[in-house]
Coordinates of C-alpha atoms in Angstrom, one line a residue:
X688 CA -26.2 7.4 2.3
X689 CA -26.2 7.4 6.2
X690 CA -27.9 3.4 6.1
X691 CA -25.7 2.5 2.9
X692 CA -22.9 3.3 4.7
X693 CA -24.0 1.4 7.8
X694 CA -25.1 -1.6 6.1
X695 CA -21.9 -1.6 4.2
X696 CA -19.8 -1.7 7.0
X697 CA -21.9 -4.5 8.7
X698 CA -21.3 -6.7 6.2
X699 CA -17.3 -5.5 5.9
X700 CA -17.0 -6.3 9.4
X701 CA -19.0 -9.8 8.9
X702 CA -16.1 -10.4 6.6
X703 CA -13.4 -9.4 8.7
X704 CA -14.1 -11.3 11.3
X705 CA -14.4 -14.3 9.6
X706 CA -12.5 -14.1 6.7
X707 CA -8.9 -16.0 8.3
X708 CA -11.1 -18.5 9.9
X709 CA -12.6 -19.2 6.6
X710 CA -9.6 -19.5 4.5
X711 CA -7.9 -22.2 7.1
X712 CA -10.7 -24.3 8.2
X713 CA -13.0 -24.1 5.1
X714 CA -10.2 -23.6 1.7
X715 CA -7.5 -25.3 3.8
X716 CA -5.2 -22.7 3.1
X717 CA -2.1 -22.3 5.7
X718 CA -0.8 -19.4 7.7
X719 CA 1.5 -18.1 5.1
X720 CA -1.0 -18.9 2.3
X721 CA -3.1 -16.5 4.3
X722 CA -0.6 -13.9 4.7
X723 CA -0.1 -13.7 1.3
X724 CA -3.4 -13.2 0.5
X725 CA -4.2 -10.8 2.7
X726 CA -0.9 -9.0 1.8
X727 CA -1.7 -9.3 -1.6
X728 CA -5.0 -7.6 -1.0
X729 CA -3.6 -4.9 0.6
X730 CA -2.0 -4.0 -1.9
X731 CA -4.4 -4.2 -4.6
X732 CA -6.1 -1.8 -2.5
X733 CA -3.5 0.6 -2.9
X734 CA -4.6 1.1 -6.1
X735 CA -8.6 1.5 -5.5
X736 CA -9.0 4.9 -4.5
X737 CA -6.8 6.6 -7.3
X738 CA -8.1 4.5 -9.9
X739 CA -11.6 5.3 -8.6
X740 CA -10.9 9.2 -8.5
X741 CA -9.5 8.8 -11.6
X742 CA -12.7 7.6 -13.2
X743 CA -15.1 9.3 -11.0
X744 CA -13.4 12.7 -13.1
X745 CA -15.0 10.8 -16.3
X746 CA -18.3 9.1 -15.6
X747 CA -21.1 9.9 -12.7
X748 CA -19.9 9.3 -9.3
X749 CA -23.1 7.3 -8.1
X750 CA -22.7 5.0 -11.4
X751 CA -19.3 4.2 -10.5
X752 CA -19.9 3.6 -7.2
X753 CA -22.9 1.5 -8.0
X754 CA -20.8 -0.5 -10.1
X755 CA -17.6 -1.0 -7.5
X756 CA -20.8 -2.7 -5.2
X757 CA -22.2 -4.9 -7.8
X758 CA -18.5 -5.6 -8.6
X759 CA -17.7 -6.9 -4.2
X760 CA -21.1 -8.5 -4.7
X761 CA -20.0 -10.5 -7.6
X762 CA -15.8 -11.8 -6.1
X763 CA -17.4 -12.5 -3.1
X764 CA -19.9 -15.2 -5.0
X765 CA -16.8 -16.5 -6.6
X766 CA -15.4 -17.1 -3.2
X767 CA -18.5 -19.5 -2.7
X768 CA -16.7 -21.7 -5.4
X769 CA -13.4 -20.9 -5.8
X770 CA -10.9 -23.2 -4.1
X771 CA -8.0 -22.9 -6.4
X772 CA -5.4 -20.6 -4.6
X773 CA -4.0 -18.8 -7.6
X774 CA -7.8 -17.9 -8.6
X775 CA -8.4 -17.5 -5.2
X776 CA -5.6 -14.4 -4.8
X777 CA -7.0 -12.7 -7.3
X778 CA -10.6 -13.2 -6.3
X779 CA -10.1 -11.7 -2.8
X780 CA -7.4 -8.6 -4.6
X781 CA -10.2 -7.5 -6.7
X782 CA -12.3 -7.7 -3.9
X783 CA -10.1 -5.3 -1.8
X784 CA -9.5 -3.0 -5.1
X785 CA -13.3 -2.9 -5.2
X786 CA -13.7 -2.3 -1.6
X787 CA -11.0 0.2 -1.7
X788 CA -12.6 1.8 -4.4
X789 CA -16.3 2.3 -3.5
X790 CA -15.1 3.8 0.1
X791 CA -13.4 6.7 -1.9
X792 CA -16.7 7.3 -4.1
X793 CA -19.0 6.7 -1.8
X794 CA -17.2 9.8 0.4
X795 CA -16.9 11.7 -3.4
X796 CA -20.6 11.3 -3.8
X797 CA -21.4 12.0 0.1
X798 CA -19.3 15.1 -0.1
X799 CA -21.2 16.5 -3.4
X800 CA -24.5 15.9 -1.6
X801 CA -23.6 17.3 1.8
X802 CA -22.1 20.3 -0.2
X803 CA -20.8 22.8 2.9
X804 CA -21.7 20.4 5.9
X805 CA -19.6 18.0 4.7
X806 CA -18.0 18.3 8.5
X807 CA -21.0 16.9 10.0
X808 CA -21.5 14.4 7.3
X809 CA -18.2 13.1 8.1
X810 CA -18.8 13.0 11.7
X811 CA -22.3 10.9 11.3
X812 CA -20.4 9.0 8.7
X813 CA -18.3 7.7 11.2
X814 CA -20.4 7.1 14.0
X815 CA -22.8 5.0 11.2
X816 CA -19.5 3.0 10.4
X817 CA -18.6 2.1 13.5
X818 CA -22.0 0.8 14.3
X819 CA -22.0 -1.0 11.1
X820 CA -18.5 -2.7 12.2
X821 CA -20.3 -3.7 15.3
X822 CA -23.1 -5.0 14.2
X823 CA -21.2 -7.2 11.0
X824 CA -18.8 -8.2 13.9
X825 CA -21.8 -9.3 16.0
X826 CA -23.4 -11.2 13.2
X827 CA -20.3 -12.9 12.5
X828 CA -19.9 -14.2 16.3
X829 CA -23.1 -16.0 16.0
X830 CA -21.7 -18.2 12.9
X831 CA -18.1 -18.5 14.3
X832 CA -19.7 -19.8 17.3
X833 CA -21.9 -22.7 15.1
X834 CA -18.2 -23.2 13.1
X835 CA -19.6 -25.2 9.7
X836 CA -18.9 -24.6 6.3
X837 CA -22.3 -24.0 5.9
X838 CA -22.1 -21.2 8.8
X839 CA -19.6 -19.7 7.1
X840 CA -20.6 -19.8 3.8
X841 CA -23.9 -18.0 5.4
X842 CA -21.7 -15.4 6.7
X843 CA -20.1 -14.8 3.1
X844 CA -23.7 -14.6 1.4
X845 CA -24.8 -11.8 4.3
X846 CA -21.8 -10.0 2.9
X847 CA -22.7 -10.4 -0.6
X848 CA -26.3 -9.6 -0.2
X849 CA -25.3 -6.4 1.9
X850 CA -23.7 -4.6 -1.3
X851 CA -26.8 -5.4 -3.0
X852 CA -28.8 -3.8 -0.6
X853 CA -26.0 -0.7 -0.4
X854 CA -26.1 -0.6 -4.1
X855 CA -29.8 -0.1 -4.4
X856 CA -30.0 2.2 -1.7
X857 CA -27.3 4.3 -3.6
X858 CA -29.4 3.8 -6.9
X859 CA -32.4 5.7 -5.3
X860 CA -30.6 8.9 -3.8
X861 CA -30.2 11.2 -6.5
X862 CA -26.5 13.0 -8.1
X863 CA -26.3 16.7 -7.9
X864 CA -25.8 18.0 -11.5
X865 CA -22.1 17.7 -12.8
X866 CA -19.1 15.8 -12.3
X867 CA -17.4 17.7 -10.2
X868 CA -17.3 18.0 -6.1
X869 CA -19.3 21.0 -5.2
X870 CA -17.9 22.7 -2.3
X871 CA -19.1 26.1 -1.8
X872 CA -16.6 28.8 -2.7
X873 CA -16.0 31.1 0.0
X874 CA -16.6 35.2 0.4
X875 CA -14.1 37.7 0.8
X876 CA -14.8 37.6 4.5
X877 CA -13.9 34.1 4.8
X878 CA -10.7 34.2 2.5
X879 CA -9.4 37.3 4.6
X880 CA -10.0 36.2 8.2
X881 CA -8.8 32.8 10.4
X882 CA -12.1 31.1 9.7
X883 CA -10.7 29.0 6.8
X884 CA -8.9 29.3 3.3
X885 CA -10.7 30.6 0.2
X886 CA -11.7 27.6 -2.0
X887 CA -8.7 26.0 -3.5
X888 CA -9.1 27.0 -7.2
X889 CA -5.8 28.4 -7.9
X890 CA -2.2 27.5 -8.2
X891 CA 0.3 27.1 -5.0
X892 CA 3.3 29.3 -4.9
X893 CA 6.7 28.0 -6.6
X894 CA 7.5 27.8 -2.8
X895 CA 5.3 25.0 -2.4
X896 CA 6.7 22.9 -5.0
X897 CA 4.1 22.6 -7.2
X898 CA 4.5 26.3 -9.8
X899 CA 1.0 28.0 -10.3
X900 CA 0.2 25.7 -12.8
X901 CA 0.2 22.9 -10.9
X902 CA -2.8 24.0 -8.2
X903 CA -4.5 24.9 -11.1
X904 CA -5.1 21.4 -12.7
X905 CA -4.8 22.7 -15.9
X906 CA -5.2 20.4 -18.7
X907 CA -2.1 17.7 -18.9
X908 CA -1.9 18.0 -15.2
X909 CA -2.8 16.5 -12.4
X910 CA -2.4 15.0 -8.6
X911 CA 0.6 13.1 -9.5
X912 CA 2.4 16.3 -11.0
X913 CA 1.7 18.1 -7.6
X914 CA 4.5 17.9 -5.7
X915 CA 2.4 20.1 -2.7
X916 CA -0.1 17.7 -2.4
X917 CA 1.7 14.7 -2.7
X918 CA 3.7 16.1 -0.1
X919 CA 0.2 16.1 2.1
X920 CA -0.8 12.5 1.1
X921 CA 2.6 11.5 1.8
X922 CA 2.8 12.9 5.4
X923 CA -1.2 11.8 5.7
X924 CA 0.2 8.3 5.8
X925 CA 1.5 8.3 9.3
X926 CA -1.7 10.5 10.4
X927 CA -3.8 6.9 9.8
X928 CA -1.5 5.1 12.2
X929 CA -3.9 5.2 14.9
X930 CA -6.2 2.3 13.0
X931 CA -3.2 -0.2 13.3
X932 CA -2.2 1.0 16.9
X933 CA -5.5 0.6 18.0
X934 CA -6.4 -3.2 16.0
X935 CA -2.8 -4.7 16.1
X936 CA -0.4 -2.8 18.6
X937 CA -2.2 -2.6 21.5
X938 CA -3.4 -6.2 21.5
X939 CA -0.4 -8.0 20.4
X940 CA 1.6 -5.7 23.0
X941 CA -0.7 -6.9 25.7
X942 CA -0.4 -11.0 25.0
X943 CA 3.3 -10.5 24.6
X944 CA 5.2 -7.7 27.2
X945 CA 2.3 -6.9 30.3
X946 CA 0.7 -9.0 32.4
X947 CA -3.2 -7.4 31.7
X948 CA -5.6 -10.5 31.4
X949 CA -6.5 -11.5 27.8
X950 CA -10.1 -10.6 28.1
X951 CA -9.6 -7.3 28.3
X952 CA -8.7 -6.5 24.5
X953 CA -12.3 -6.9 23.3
X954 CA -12.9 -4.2 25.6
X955 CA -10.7 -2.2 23.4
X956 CA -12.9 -1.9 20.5
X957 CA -16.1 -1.4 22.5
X958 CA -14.2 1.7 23.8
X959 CA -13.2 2.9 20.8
X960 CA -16.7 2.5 19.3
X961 CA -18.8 4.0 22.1
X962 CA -16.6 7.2 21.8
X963 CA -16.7 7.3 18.3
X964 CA -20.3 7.1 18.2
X965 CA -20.7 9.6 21.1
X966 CA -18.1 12.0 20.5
X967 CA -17.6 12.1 16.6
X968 CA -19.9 14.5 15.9
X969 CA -18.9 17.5 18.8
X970 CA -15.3 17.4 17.4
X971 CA -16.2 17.6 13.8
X972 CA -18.4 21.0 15.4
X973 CA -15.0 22.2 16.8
X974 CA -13.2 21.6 13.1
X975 CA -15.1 23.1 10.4
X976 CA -12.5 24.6 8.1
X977 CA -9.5 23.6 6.5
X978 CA -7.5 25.8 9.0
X979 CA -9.1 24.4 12.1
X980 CA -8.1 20.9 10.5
X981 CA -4.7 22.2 10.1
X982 CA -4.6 22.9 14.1
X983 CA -6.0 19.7 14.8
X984 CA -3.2 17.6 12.9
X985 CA -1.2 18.9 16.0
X986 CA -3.4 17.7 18.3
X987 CA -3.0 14.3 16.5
X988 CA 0.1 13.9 16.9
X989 CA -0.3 15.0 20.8
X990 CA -2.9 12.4 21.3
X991 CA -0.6 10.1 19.4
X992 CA 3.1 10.6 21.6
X993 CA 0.8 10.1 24.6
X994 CA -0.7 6.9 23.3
X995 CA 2.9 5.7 22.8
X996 CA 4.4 6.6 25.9
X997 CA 1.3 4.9 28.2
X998 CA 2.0 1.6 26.1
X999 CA 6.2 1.5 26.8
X1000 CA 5.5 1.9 30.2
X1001 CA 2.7 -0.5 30.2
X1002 CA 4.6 -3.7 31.0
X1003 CA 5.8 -2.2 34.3
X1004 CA 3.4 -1.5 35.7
X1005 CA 1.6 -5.3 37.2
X1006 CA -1.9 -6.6 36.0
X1007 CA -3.8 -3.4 37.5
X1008 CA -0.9 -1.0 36.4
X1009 CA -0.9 -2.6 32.6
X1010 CA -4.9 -2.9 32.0
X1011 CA -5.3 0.9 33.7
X1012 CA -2.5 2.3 30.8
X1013 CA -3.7 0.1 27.8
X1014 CA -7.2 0.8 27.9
X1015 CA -5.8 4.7 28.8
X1016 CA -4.3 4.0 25.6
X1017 CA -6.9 2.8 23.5
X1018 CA -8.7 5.9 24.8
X1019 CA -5.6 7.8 23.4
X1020 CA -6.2 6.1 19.8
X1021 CA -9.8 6.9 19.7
X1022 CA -9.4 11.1 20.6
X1023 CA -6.5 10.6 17.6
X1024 CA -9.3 8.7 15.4
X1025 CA -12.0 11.3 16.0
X1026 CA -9.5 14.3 15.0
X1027 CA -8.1 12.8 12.0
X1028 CA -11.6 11.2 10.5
X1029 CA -12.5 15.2 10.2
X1030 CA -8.9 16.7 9.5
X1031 CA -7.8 14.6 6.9
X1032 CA -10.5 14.8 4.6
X1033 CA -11.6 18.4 5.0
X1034 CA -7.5 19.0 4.3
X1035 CA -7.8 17.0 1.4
X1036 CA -11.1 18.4 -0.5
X1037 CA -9.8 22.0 0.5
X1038 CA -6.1 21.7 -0.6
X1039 CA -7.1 20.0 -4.4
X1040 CA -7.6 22.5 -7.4
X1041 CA -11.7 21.9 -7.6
X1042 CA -11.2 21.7 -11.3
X1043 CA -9.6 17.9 -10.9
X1044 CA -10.7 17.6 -7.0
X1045 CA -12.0 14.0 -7.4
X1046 CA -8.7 13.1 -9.3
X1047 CA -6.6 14.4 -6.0
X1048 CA -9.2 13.0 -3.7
X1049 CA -8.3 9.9 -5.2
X1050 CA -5.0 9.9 -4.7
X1051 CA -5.5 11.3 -1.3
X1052 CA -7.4 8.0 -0.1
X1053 CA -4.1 6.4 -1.1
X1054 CA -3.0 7.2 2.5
X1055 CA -4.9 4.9 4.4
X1056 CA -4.9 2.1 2.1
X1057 CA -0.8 2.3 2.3
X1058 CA -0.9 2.6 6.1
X1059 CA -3.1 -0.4 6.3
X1060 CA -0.4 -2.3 4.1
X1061 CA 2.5 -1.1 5.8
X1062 CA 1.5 0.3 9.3
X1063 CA 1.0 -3.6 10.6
X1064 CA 4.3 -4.1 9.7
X1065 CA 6.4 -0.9 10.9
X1066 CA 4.3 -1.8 14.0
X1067 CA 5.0 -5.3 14.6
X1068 CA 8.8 -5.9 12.6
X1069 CA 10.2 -2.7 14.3
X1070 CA 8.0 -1.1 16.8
X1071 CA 7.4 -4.2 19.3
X1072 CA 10.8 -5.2 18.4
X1073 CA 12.7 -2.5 19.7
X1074 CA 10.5 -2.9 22.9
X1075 CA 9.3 0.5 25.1
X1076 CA 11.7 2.6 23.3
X1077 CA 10.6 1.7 20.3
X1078 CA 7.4 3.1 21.4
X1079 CA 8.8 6.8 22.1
X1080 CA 10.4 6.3 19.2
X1081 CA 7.1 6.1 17.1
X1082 CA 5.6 8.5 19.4
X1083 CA 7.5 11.2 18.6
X1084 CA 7.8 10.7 15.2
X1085 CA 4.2 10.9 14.7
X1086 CA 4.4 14.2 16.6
X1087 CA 6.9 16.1 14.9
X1088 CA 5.4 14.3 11.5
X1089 CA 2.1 16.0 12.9
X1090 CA 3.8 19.6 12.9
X1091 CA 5.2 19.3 9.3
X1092 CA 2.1 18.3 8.0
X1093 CA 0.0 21.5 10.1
X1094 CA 2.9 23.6 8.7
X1095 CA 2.8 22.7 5.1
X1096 CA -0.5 22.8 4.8
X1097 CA -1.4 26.3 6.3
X1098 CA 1.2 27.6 3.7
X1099 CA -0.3 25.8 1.0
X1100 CA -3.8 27.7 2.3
X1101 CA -1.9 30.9 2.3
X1102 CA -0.6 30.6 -1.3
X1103 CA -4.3 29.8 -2.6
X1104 CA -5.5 32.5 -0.5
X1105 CA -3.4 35.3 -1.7
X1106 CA -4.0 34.1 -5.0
X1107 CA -8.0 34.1 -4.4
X1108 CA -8.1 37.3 -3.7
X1109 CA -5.8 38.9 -6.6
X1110 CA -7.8 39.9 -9.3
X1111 CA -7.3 38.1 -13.0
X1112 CA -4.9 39.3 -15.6
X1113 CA -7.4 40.5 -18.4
X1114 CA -6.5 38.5 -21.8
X1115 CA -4.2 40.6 -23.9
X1116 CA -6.5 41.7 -27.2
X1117 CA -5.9 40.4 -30.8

């Protein structure tokens, strides 16, 4: 899963790095044509990860996510072809919903095979990924540089042929037996002490907004009727803000309020992917359970506030003074990165009812995908707008959003806890 997931990634960023080139130079497609498309596609991705949950509740998880490859493999041939720009939006949203929608199997299906090191599965995950963006990104360099529609047609088909690859790869590792996520359900020991919840199997308390029935999944529920965990996936949104800090703020707020040289903002992504790939996997050993995930949403938001304040005072500070605090900064991004690739997902396997976890795992990955489609915005229409203070502003937000969330979800832990350890109500006889 480790080399699917790399190889995947290499041809995502092979796409990403070419993908605006290739709708201006190659369709002909203007800048708001290409905002639209991409905003478009955003959007449709919203809708990936719950539909894929959804389904991943009903049919094998490697099937699906076989399919949701085969499915990128085949929009991005049509792309080969397609020039019309009505087609052409919903060509590339498809895409994304694909896209969207294979990353949330493929981390359903990882987490059913790494079973209770799912931590450390996460943390190789995302060293894997960020080698995979790398390399793609690499790739794509060498045809940006040659510029022809053939070059970047060739850069399309290395994409295409990647999900192939990924597909077979995931054809050939072999499903645990049954549907459902298999995480390991934890002894008295464990449900008692500070080493982590008991397995979420039962209901939240009326307190948490959701009624006992609600944890419990039982039948006619589900994530969208669980006003607990949509509380989490709601907060989780601002938690993911640390991918468009890192891609969009901190660039754009270099080329537009400091004087730090332009050259320097490659050197933010070779930061952050030489600390993902070194560091990932200690800080996933320091957060094993769902409590120790709960801690470490506070250190997000720490991380965070700090991130923000070193980029308002950024543009005081001269060439030397500006480059030292952004690149401080994009080191700030990364520590938040590595702690919320681990918190966020152990939070959300451990806080769903396992009867309908892929269900709430799907709606979990929501988060992301809405923070991609929204975080660029808040970042660049209000953010950079209101200037330094608008970075405290978001700074602190984050934080104090970061303390609600750690909050809410150790008393969501509690609530399944107590109810783990109280014995059944025997059935009343006929």
């Amino acid at each position: 899963m480790l080399l699917a997931q790399l190889l995947d990634r290499a041809g995502t960023g092979v796409w990403a790095a070419a993908c605006v080139l290739y709708f201006t130079f190659v369709i002909g497609l203007d800048a708001g044509q290409v905002g639209l498309l991409l905003g478009a596609s955003g959007v449709a991705g919203i809708a990936g990860s719950p539909l894929a949950g959804h389904l991943a509740d009903r049919f094998p998880v490697r099937s699906l996510l076989i399919g949701a490859h085969l499915l990128r493999l085949g929009t991005l041939c049509l792309m080969l072809v397609v020039t019309d720009f009505a087609l052409l939006l919903l060509v590339v949203a498809v895409t994304h919903l694909g896209d969207r929608g294979a990353k949330t199997l493929e981390m359903l299906f990882a987490t059913r095979v790494a079973g209770d090191r799912r931590a450390t599965y996460q943390a190789l995950s995302r060293s894997s990924a960020n080698a995979g963006y790398a390399l793609g990104a690499g790739l794509a360099a060498i045809g940006l540089a040659v510029g022809t529609r053939g070059a970047y047609q060739v850069l399309i088909l290395a994409d295409a042929l990647s999900f192939l690859v990924v597909a077979a790869l995931v054809w050939r590792t072999k499903e645990p037996r049954g549907r459902g996520l298999v995480v390991p359900p934890a002894g008295p020991a464990e449900a008692a002490g500070p080493a982590g919840p008991a397995e979420a199997a039962g209901p939240a308390g009326p307190a948490d907004g959701t009624g006992p029935a609600a944890a419990a999944a039982p039948a006619g529920r589900g994530p969208w009727r669980d006003r607990g965990y949509l509380r989490f996936v709601l907060l989780d949104i601002p938690m993911h803000l640390d991918d468009s800090i890192l891609g969009i703020g901190i660039p754009l707020w270099l080329v537009g309020r400091t004087e730090a040289p332009h050259e320097l903002i490659p050197a933010f992504l070779v930061v952050n992917t030489v600390l993902v790939v070194l560091l990932q996997l200690q800080v996933s050993a320091r957060v094993e359970t769902a409590r120790q995930a709960a801690g470490a949403v506070a250190l997000y938001g720490v991380a965070t506030f700090a991130c923000c304040a070193l980029l308002a005072g950024a543009g005081a500070g001269g060439v030397w003074g500006a480059s030292a605090a952004l690149l401080a900064a994009a080191v700030l991004a990364t520590a938040a990165e590595l702690v919320r690739s681990v918190s966020s997902w152990e939070l959300a396997v451990r806080l769903a009812p396992k009867e309908a976890r892929a269900s709430y795992l799907g709606v979990a990955g929501m988060a992301q995908s809405v923070q991609k489609s929204a975080g660029p915005l808040l970042l660049t229409g209000v953010v950079m707008a209101a200037g330094p203070a608008g970075w405290l502003a978001l700074g602190t937000a984050v934080a104090g959003l970061s303390l609600v969330q750690r909050r809410s979800s150790l008393r969501r832990l509690d609530r399944l806890e107590r109810l783990e350890r109280t014995p059944p109500v025997p059935a009343a006889s006929g």
